[in-house]
Amino acid sequence: MIQRPIQRGLLLVGTFISLTVFLSCAPRTMRSVVDSRGFLFGVAVRPGDLLDPKDSKLLKDNFNILVAENIMKLQYLRPTATFWNWSDVDNLVRFAEENRMKLRGHTFVWHNQNPPFINNLSDKEAALKVLTETITEVLTRYKGKFYEYDVCNEVIDDNGVLRNSIWMRTIGPEYIDIAFKTARQADPSVKLILNDYNNEYAGTVKGDAFYNLVKGMVDRGVPIDGVGFQLHMLAELPVNKEALQANIKRFRDLGLTVSFTEVDVRIKLPVTPEKEAAQQAVYEDLLRIAREENISCFVLWGYTDAYSWIPGTFAGYGSAHPFDQNKQPKKLYGSLRKILEK
Ligand code: 9MR
């Protein structure tokens, strides 16, 4: 049957209305919420997360920035002086590009997860060569691909002094400045970050030592763009909001950004509703402060208890992430979403 113009017009209007109703009723993903807020909300991933259809969908539906939990550490990326293990990183970079996600790089200079050829370094010249070569090689290959990079990680120990790492022993304290300068030269577009744990509060031994180190770098003209607070927290310890905000402010005053880079909140087992409520309060305080202070990004160190690093490191602790063992969202997830929707 030939439709008259008026019938065709009505059909078009009808289709338009149904489509609009359908789209407005379709549940918004967390991803669309954070995108619309211009907020970078991310997670640490393993290679398998990108390959498994369910896991990768969960990532795409929730996050707009990713970091490799392990594969960019030198133990994996450069296991020998001559072998580079690029394929997993290439896959991560491709996945992020295909899904319009940003990437954090983690990490070049650390005391942990180094290959034997680095742990066995004893000569300053040789160590300098490995350090500068590694940074240049990686940032040349992935030029323009990373939003931020943890150039150095955990360089201060728990007593607030420079850690006695392989880099410190072979090169001396100037290894930090050298690493940042090398990174800037290799890729001027990536934000260069100094990352650490227990550095989030002003007025603590480690927090103040970290600040003084960074201030010294800024004063010397070292190309550092921001600092990372890892924020591996305990449900039983409420966030000291004043000390966290005072710390963020003093880094801002140096002209730097602040990123929350490895957020998780572990619970002393067994889990009880009270402990979960305390955990939720810690996550909520961190996320509220992150939004209020407009920090650079908020990255979870894992999304599900199924793949968590916590039980293997802290015996008797667990349930640290917003998705449970079956990758189902916990009540905590809903509460984070509410804060992000505001
Ligand atoms: O989550 C990572 C775990 O799988 C590794 O076994 C561990 C080795 O030290 O490193 C974990 O990630 C760490 C991160 O790279 C730096 N900050 C502390 C994280 C938790 O230990």
CSV table of C-alpha atoms and ligand atoms in Angstrom, one decimal:
chain,number,residue,atom,x,y,z
A,1,MET,CA,0.0,0.0,0.0
A,2,ILE,CA,1.3,3.5,-0.9
A,3,GLN,CA,1.4,5.7,2.2
A,4,ARG,CA,0.1,9.2,2.0
A,5,PRO,CA,2.5,12.0,3.0
A,6,ILE,CA,0.6,12.6,6.2
A,7,GLN,CA,0.7,9.0,7.3
A,8,ARG,CA,4.4,8.8,6.6
A,9,GLY,CA,4.9,11.9,8.7
A,10,LEU,CA,3.0,10.4,11.6
A,11,LEU,CA,5.0,7.2,11.3
A,12,LEU,CA,8.3,9.2,11.5
A,13,VAL,CA,7.1,11.3,14.5
A,14,GLY,CA,6.0,8.0,16.3
A,15,THR,CA,9.4,6.4,15.7
A,16,PHE,CA,11.2,9.4,17.0
A,17,ILE,CA,9.1,9.5,20.2
A,18,SER,CA,9.6,5.8,20.9
A,19,LEU,CA,13.3,6.1,20.3
A,20,THR,CA,13.6,9.0,22.7
A,21,VAL,CA,11.6,7.2,25.3
A,22,PHE,CA,13.7,4.1,24.9
A,23,LEU,CA,17.0,6.0,25.2
A,24,SER,CA,15.9,8.0,28.2
A,25,CYS,CA,14.8,4.8,30.0
A,26,ALA,CA,17.9,2.8,29.2
A,27,PRO,CA,20.0,2.5,32.3
A,28,ARG,CA,23.0,4.8,32.2
A,29,THR,CA,26.3,3.1,32.7
A,30,MET,CA,28.8,4.4,35.3
A,31,ARG,CA,31.0,5.1,32.3
A,32,SER,CA,28.5,7.5,30.8
A,33,VAL,CA,28.1,9.2,34.2
A,34,VAL,CA,31.8,9.8,34.7
A,35,ASP,CA,32.3,10.9,31.1
A,36,SER,CA,29.5,13.4,31.4
A,37,ARG,CA,31.1,14.8,34.6
A,38,GLY,CA,34.5,15.0,32.9
A,39,PHE,CA,35.9,12.8,35.8
A,40,LEU,CA,38.6,10.3,35.2
A,41,PHE,CA,37.6,7.1,37.1
A,42,GLY,CA,39.8,4.1,36.5
A,43,VAL,CA,41.1,0.7,37.6
A,44,ALA,CA,44.2,-1.5,37.5
A,45,VAL,CA,43.9,-4.4,35.1
A,46,ARG,CA,45.5,-7.7,34.2
A,47,PRO,CA,45.9,-8.9,30.6
A,48,GLY,CA,43.1,-11.5,31.0
A,49,ASP,CA,40.6,-8.8,32.0
A,50,LEU,CA,40.8,-7.4,28.4
A,51,LEU,CA,40.3,-10.8,26.8
A,52,ASP,CA,37.4,-12.2,28.9
A,53,PRO,CA,34.2,-10.9,27.3
A,54,LYS,CA,32.4,-10.4,30.6
A,55,ASP,CA,35.4,-8.7,32.3
A,56,SER,CA,36.1,-6.4,29.4
A,57,LYS,CA,32.4,-5.4,29.2
A,58,LEU,CA,32.5,-4.5,32.9
A,59,LEU,CA,35.6,-2.4,32.3
A,60,LYS,CA,34.0,-0.6,29.3
A,61,ASP,CA,30.8,0.0,31.2
A,62,ASN,CA,32.5,1.6,34.3
A,63,PHE,CA,35.9,3.2,33.7
A,64,ASN,CA,37.5,5.7,31.4
A,65,ILE,CA,41.1,5.3,32.5
A,66,LEU,CA,43.2,2.1,33.0
A,67,VAL,CA,46.6,1.2,34.4
A,68,ALA,CA,48.4,-2.1,34.1
A,69,GLU,CA,48.6,-3.8,37.5
A,70,ASN,CA,51.8,-5.6,36.7
A,71,ILE,CA,52.8,-5.9,33.0
A,72,MET,CA,54.6,-2.6,32.7
A,73,LYS,CA,56.9,-3.3,35.7
A,74,LEU,CA,60.4,-4.1,34.5
A,75,GLN,CA,60.3,-7.7,35.7
A,76,TYR,CA,57.7,-8.3,33.0
A,77,LEU,CA,58.4,-5.5,30.4
A,78,ARG,CA,62.2,-5.9,30.2
A,79,PRO,CA,63.0,-9.3,31.8
A,80,THR,CA,66.5,-9.3,30.3
A,81,ALA,CA,68.7,-6.5,29.0
A,82,THR,CA,67.9,-7.3,25.4
A,83,PHE,CA,64.3,-8.7,25.5
A,84,TRP,CA,61.2,-6.4,25.6
A,85,ASN,CA,57.9,-8.0,26.3
A,86,TRP,CA,55.7,-5.5,24.3
A,87,SER,CA,52.7,-7.6,23.3
A,88,ASP,CA,50.6,-7.3,26.5
A,89,VAL,CA,51.2,-3.6,26.6
A,90,ASP,CA,50.4,-3.2,22.9
A,91,ASN,CA,47.1,-5.0,23.6
A,92,LEU,CA,46.3,-2.7,26.5
A,93,VAL,CA,47.1,0.4,24.5
A,94,ARG,CA,44.9,-0.9,21.6
A,95,PHE,CA,42.0,-1.7,24.0
A,96,ALA,CA,42.2,1.8,25.6
A,97,GLU,CA,42.2,3.4,22.1
A,98,GLU,CA,39.3,1.3,20.8
A,99,ASN,CA,37.3,2.3,23.9
A,100,ARG,CA,38.3,5.9,24.1
A,101,MET,CA,40.0,5.3,27.5
A,102,LYS,CA,43.0,7.1,28.9
A,103,LEU,CA,46.0,5.3,30.4
A,104,ARG,CA,48.3,5.6,33.3
A,105,GLY,CA,51.8,4.2,33.1
A,106,HIS,CA,53.2,2.2,36.1
A,107,THR,CA,56.2,2.3,36.6
A,108,PHE,CA,59.8,2.7,35.5
A,109,VAL,CA,61.8,3.2,38.7
A,110,TRP,CA,60.9,1.0,41.7
A,111,HIS,CA,62.7,-1.1,44.2
A,112,ASN,CA,60.3,-4.0,43.6
A,113,GLN,CA,59.5,-6.3,40.7
A,114,ASN,CA,62.8,-5.7,38.9
A,115,PRO,CA,64.4,-8.4,36.7
A,116,PRO,CA,67.7,-10.1,37.8
A,117,PHE,CA,69.8,-8.1,35.4
A,118,ILE,CA,68.7,-4.9,37.2
A,119,ASN,CA,68.9,-6.3,40.7
A,120,ASN,CA,72.5,-7.3,40.0
A,121,LEU,CA,73.6,-3.9,38.8
A,122,SER,CA,76.6,-2.6,40.7
A,123,ASP,CA,78.2,0.0,38.5
A,124,LYS,CA,76.9,3.5,38.3
A,125,GLU,CA,77.4,4.0,34.5
A,126,ALA,CA,75.7,0.7,33.7
A,127,ALA,CA,72.8,1.6,36.0
A,128,LEU,CA,72.4,5.0,34.4
A,129,LYS,CA,72.4,3.4,31.0
A,130,VAL,CA,69.7,0.9,31.9
A,131,LEU,CA,67.6,3.6,33.6
A,132,THR,CA,67.7,6.1,30.7
A,133,GLU,CA,67.5,3.5,28.0
A,134,THR,CA,64.4,1.9,29.5
A,135,ILE,CA,62.5,5.2,29.9
A,136,THR,CA,63.4,6.4,26.4
A,137,GLU,CA,62.6,3.1,24.8
A,138,VAL,CA,59.1,2.8,26.4
A,139,LEU,CA,58.1,6.5,26.0
A,140,THR,CA,59.3,6.6,22.4
A,141,ARG,CA,57.3,3.5,21.5
A,142,TYR,CA,54.2,4.8,23.2
A,143,LYS,CA,54.7,8.5,22.6
A,144,GLY,CA,51.4,10.4,23.1
A,145,LYS,CA,49.6,7.3,24.3
A,146,PHE,CA,49.8,7.8,28.1
A,147,TYR,CA,47.9,10.5,30.0
A,148,GLU,CA,50.1,10.1,33.1
A,149,TYR,CA,53.2,8.0,34.0
A,150,ASP,CA,54.5,7.0,37.5
A,151,VAL,CA,58.1,7.7,36.6
A,152,CYS,CA,59.3,6.7,40.1
A,153,ASN,CA,57.4,4.7,42.6
A,154,GLU,CA,57.8,4.5,46.4
A,155,VAL,CA,61.2,6.2,46.6
A,156,ILE,CA,60.7,7.1,50.3
A,157,ASP,CA,60.8,4.4,52.9
A,158,ASP,CA,58.6,4.2,56.0
A,159,ASN,CA,61.1,6.3,58.1
A,160,GLY,CA,60.8,9.2,55.6
A,161,VAL,CA,64.2,8.8,54.0
A,162,LEU,CA,65.2,7.9,50.5
A,163,ARG,CA,64.8,4.2,50.1
A,164,ASN,CA,67.9,2.0,49.9
A,165,SER,CA,67.0,0.7,46.4
A,166,ILE,CA,69.1,-0.6,43.6
A,167,TRP,CA,68.9,2.8,41.9
A,168,MET,CA,69.9,4.6,45.1
A,169,ARG,CA,72.9,2.3,45.7
A,170,THR,CA,74.2,2.4,42.2
A,171,ILE,CA,73.4,6.0,41.0
A,172,GLY,CA,72.7,7.9,44.2
A,173,PRO,CA,69.8,10.3,45.0
A,174,GLU,CA,70.1,12.1,41.6
A,175,TYR,CA,68.5,9.0,39.9
A,176,ILE,CA,65.1,10.6,40.5
A,177,ASP,CA,65.8,13.9,38.7
A,178,ILE,CA,67.5,12.0,35.9
A,179,ALA,CA,64.5,9.7,35.5
A,180,PHE,CA,62.1,12.7,35.2
A,181,LYS,CA,64.3,14.6,32.8
A,182,THR,CA,64.7,11.5,30.6
A,183,ALA,CA,61.0,11.0,30.5
A,184,ARG,CA,60.2,14.6,29.6
A,185,GLN,CA,62.7,14.4,26.7
A,186,ALA,CA,61.3,11.2,25.4
A,187,ASP,CA,57.6,12.2,25.5
A,188,PRO,CA,56.8,15.9,26.3
A,189,SER,CA,53.1,15.1,26.2
A,190,VAL,CA,52.8,12.7,29.2
A,191,LYS,CA,52.2,14.0,32.7
A,192,LEU,CA,55.1,12.9,34.9
A,193,ILE,CA,54.1,11.7,38.3
A,194,LEU,CA,56.0,10.7,41.5
A,195,ASN,CA,53.8,8.0,43.2
A,196,ASP,CA,53.9,6.7,46.7
A,197,TYR,CA,51.9,5.1,49.6
A,198,ASN,CA,51.3,6.6,53.0
A,199,ASN,CA,52.1,10.0,51.5
A,200,GLU,CA,48.5,11.4,51.6
A,201,TYR,CA,48.5,13.2,54.9
A,202,ALA,CA,50.2,16.5,55.7
A,203,GLY,CA,51.8,16.4,59.1
A,204,THR,CA,53.0,12.8,59.0
A,205,VAL,CA,56.7,11.7,58.8
A,206,LYS,CA,56.3,10.1,55.4
A,207,GLY,CA,53.8,12.7,54.1
A,208,ASP,CA,56.1,15.6,54.9
A,209,ALA,CA,59.2,13.8,53.7
A,210,PHE,CA,57.4,13.2,50.4
A,211,TYR,CA,56.4,16.8,50.1
A,212,ASN,CA,59.9,18.1,50.9
A,213,LEU,CA,61.4,15.8,48.2
A,214,VAL,CA,58.8,17.0,45.6
A,215,LYS,CA,59.3,20.7,46.6
A,216,GLY,CA,63.1,20.3,46.1
A,217,MET,CA,62.5,18.8,42.7
A,218,VAL,CA,60.2,21.8,41.7
A,219,ASP,CA,62.8,24.2,43.1
A,220,ARG,CA,65.5,22.6,41.0
A,221,GLY,CA,63.4,22.8,37.9
A,222,VAL,CA,63.0,19.1,37.5
A,223,PRO,CA,60.1,18.4,35.1
A,224,ILE,CA,57.5,16.9,37.5
A,225,ASP,CA,53.8,17.5,36.7
A,226,GLY,CA,52.1,15.8,39.6
A,227,VAL,CA,52.0,13.5,42.6
A,228,GLY,CA,50.2,10.2,43.1
A,229,PHE,CA,48.7,9.1,46.4
A,230,GLN,CA,48.2,5.4,46.2
A,231,LEU,CA,45.6,5.3,49.1
A,232,HIS,CA,45.6,1.6,50.1
A,233,MET,CA,43.3,2.2,53.1
A,234,LEU,CA,41.9,0.3,56.0
A,235,ALA,CA,38.1,0.2,56.7
A,236,GLU,CA,38.8,0.6,60.4
A,237,LEU,CA,40.7,3.9,59.9
A,238,PRO,CA,38.5,6.8,58.9
A,239,VAL,CA,39.9,9.3,56.4
A,240,ASN,CA,41.6,12.3,58.0
A,241,LYS,CA,39.9,14.8,55.6
A,242,GLU,CA,41.7,17.9,56.9
A,243,ALA,CA,45.2,16.4,56.6
A,244,LEU,CA,44.4,15.0,53.1
A,245,GLN,CA,42.9,18.3,51.9
A,246,ALA,CA,45.8,20.3,53.4
A,247,ASN,CA,48.2,18.0,51.5
A,248,ILE,CA,46.4,18.4,48.2
A,249,LYS,CA,46.5,22.1,48.7
A,250,ARG,CA,50.2,22.3,49.3
A,251,PHE,CA,51.0,20.3,46.1
A,252,ARG,CA,48.6,22.5,44.2
A,253,ASP,CA,50.5,25.6,45.5
A,254,LEU,CA,53.6,24.1,44.0
A,255,GLY,CA,51.8,24.1,40.6
A,256,LEU,CA,51.3,20.3,40.6
A,257,THR,CA,48.3,18.0,40.1
A,258,VAL,CA,47.3,15.2,42.5
A,259,SER,CA,46.1,11.8,41.4
A,260,PHE,CA,44.5,9.1,43.5
A,261,THR,CA,46.3,6.2,41.9
A,262,GLU,CA,45.7,2.8,43.7
A,263,VAL,CA,42.6,3.1,45.8
A,264,ASP,CA,41.3,0.1,47.8
A,265,VAL,CA,39.9,-0.2,51.3
A,266,ARG,CA,40.5,-3.6,53.0
A,267,ILE,CA,38.4,-5.1,55.7
A,268,LYS,CA,39.6,-7.2,58.6
A,269,LEU,CA,37.8,-10.5,58.1
A,270,PRO,CA,35.1,-11.6,58.8
A,271,VAL,CA,33.1,-9.0,57.0
A,272,THR,CA,30.2,-7.6,59.0
A,273,PRO,CA,27.6,-4.9,58.0
A,274,GLU,CA,29.3,-2.5,60.4
A,275,LYS,CA,32.7,-3.0,58.8
A,276,GLU,CA,31.2,-2.6,55.4
A,277,ALA,CA,29.6,0.7,56.5
A,278,ALA,CA,33.0,1.9,57.7
A,279,GLN,CA,34.6,0.8,54.4
A,280,GLN,CA,31.9,2.7,52.5
A,281,ALA,CA,32.6,5.8,54.5
A,282,VAL,CA,36.3,5.7,53.6
A,283,TYR,CA,35.6,5.2,49.9
A,284,GLU,CA,33.0,7.9,49.9
A,285,ASP,CA,35.2,10.5,51.7
A,286,LEU,CA,38.0,9.8,49.2
A,287,LEU,CA,35.7,10.2,46.2
A,288,ARG,CA,34.0,13.3,47.6
A,289,ILE,CA,37.3,14.9,48.2
A,290,ALA,CA,38.5,13.9,44.7
A,291,ARG,CA,35.5,15.5,43.1
A,292,GLU,CA,35.6,18.6,45.3
A,293,GLU,CA,39.3,19.1,44.7
A,294,ASN,CA,39.0,18.2,41.0
A,295,ILE,CA,41.9,15.8,41.2
A,296,SER,CA,43.6,14.5,38.1
A,297,CYS,CA,42.1,10.9,38.3
A,298,PHE,CA,40.7,8.4,40.7
A,299,VAL,CA,42.0,4.9,40.0
A,300,LEU,CA,41.0,1.7,41.9
A,301,TRP,CA,43.6,-0.9,42.5
A,302,GLY,CA,41.4,-3.7,41.2
A,303,TYR,CA,37.6,-3.8,40.8
A,304,THR,CA,36.7,-7.3,42.1
A,305,ASP,CA,37.6,-9.4,45.1
A,306,ALA,CA,38.1,-12.3,42.7
A,307,TYR,CA,41.4,-11.0,41.5
A,308,SER,CA,42.5,-9.0,44.6
A,309,TRP,CA,46.1,-8.6,45.6
A,310,ILE,CA,45.0,-8.0,49.3
A,311,PRO,CA,44.5,-11.5,50.8
A,312,GLY,CA,48.0,-12.6,49.5
A,313,THR,CA,49.7,-9.6,51.1
A,314,PHE,CA,47.6,-8.9,54.2
A,315,ALA,CA,46.6,-12.2,55.8
A,316,GLY,CA,43.2,-11.9,57.4
A,317,TYR,CA,42.1,-9.0,55.3
A,318,GLY,CA,39.9,-8.9,52.1
A,319,SER,CA,36.7,-7.6,50.5
A,320,ALA,CA,38.5,-4.4,49.5
A,321,HIS,CA,36.9,-3.7,46.1
A,322,PRO,CA,33.5,-2.5,44.8
A,323,PHE,CA,32.6,-5.8,43.0
A,324,ASP,CA,32.4,-9.1,44.9
A,325,GLN,CA,34.0,-12.5,44.1
A,326,ASN,CA,31.3,-13.1,41.4
A,327,LYS,CA,32.0,-9.6,39.9
A,328,GLN,CA,28.6,-8.4,41.1
A,329,PRO,CA,28.4,-4.8,42.3
A,330,LYS,CA,28.2,-4.4,46.1
A,331,LYS,CA,26.1,-1.9,47.9
A,332,LEU,CA,29.4,0.1,48.0
A,333,TYR,CA,29.3,0.4,44.2
A,334,GLY,CA,25.9,2.1,44.3
A,335,SER,CA,27.0,4.6,46.9
A,336,LEU,CA,30.1,5.5,44.8
A,337,ARG,CA,27.8,6.0,41.8
A,338,LYS,CA,25.5,8.3,43.7
A,339,ILE,CA,28.5,10.6,44.5
A,340,LEU,CA,29.6,10.5,40.9
A,341,GLU,CA,26.1,11.4,39.7
A,342,LYS,CA,26.0,14.5,41.8
B,1,9MR,O1,48.9,-5.5,42.8
B,1,9MR,C1,50.2,-5.9,42.5
B,1,9MR,C2,50.5,-7.3,42.8
B,1,9MR,O2,49.8,-8.1,41.9
B,1,9MR,C3,52.0,-7.6,42.8
B,1,9MR,O3,52.2,-9.0,43.2
B,1,9MR,C4,52.7,-6.7,43.8
B,1,9MR,C5,54.2,-6.9,43.8
B,1,9MR,O4,54.8,-6.0,44.7
B,1,9MR,O5,52.4,-5.3,43.3
B,1,9MR,C6,51.1,-5.0,43.4
B,1,9MR,O6,50.9,-3.6,43.1
B,1,9MR,C7,51.6,-2.7,43.9
B,1,9MR,C8,51.8,-1.5,43.0
B,1,9MR,O7,52.5,-1.8,41.9
B,1,9MR,C9,52.6,-0.4,43.8
B,1,9MR,N1,51.9,0.0,45.0
B,1,9MR,C10,51.5,-1.1,45.9
B,1,9MR,C11,50.7,-2.2,45.1
B,1,9MR,C12,50.2,-3.3,46.0
B,1,9MR,O8,51.3,-4.0,46.5
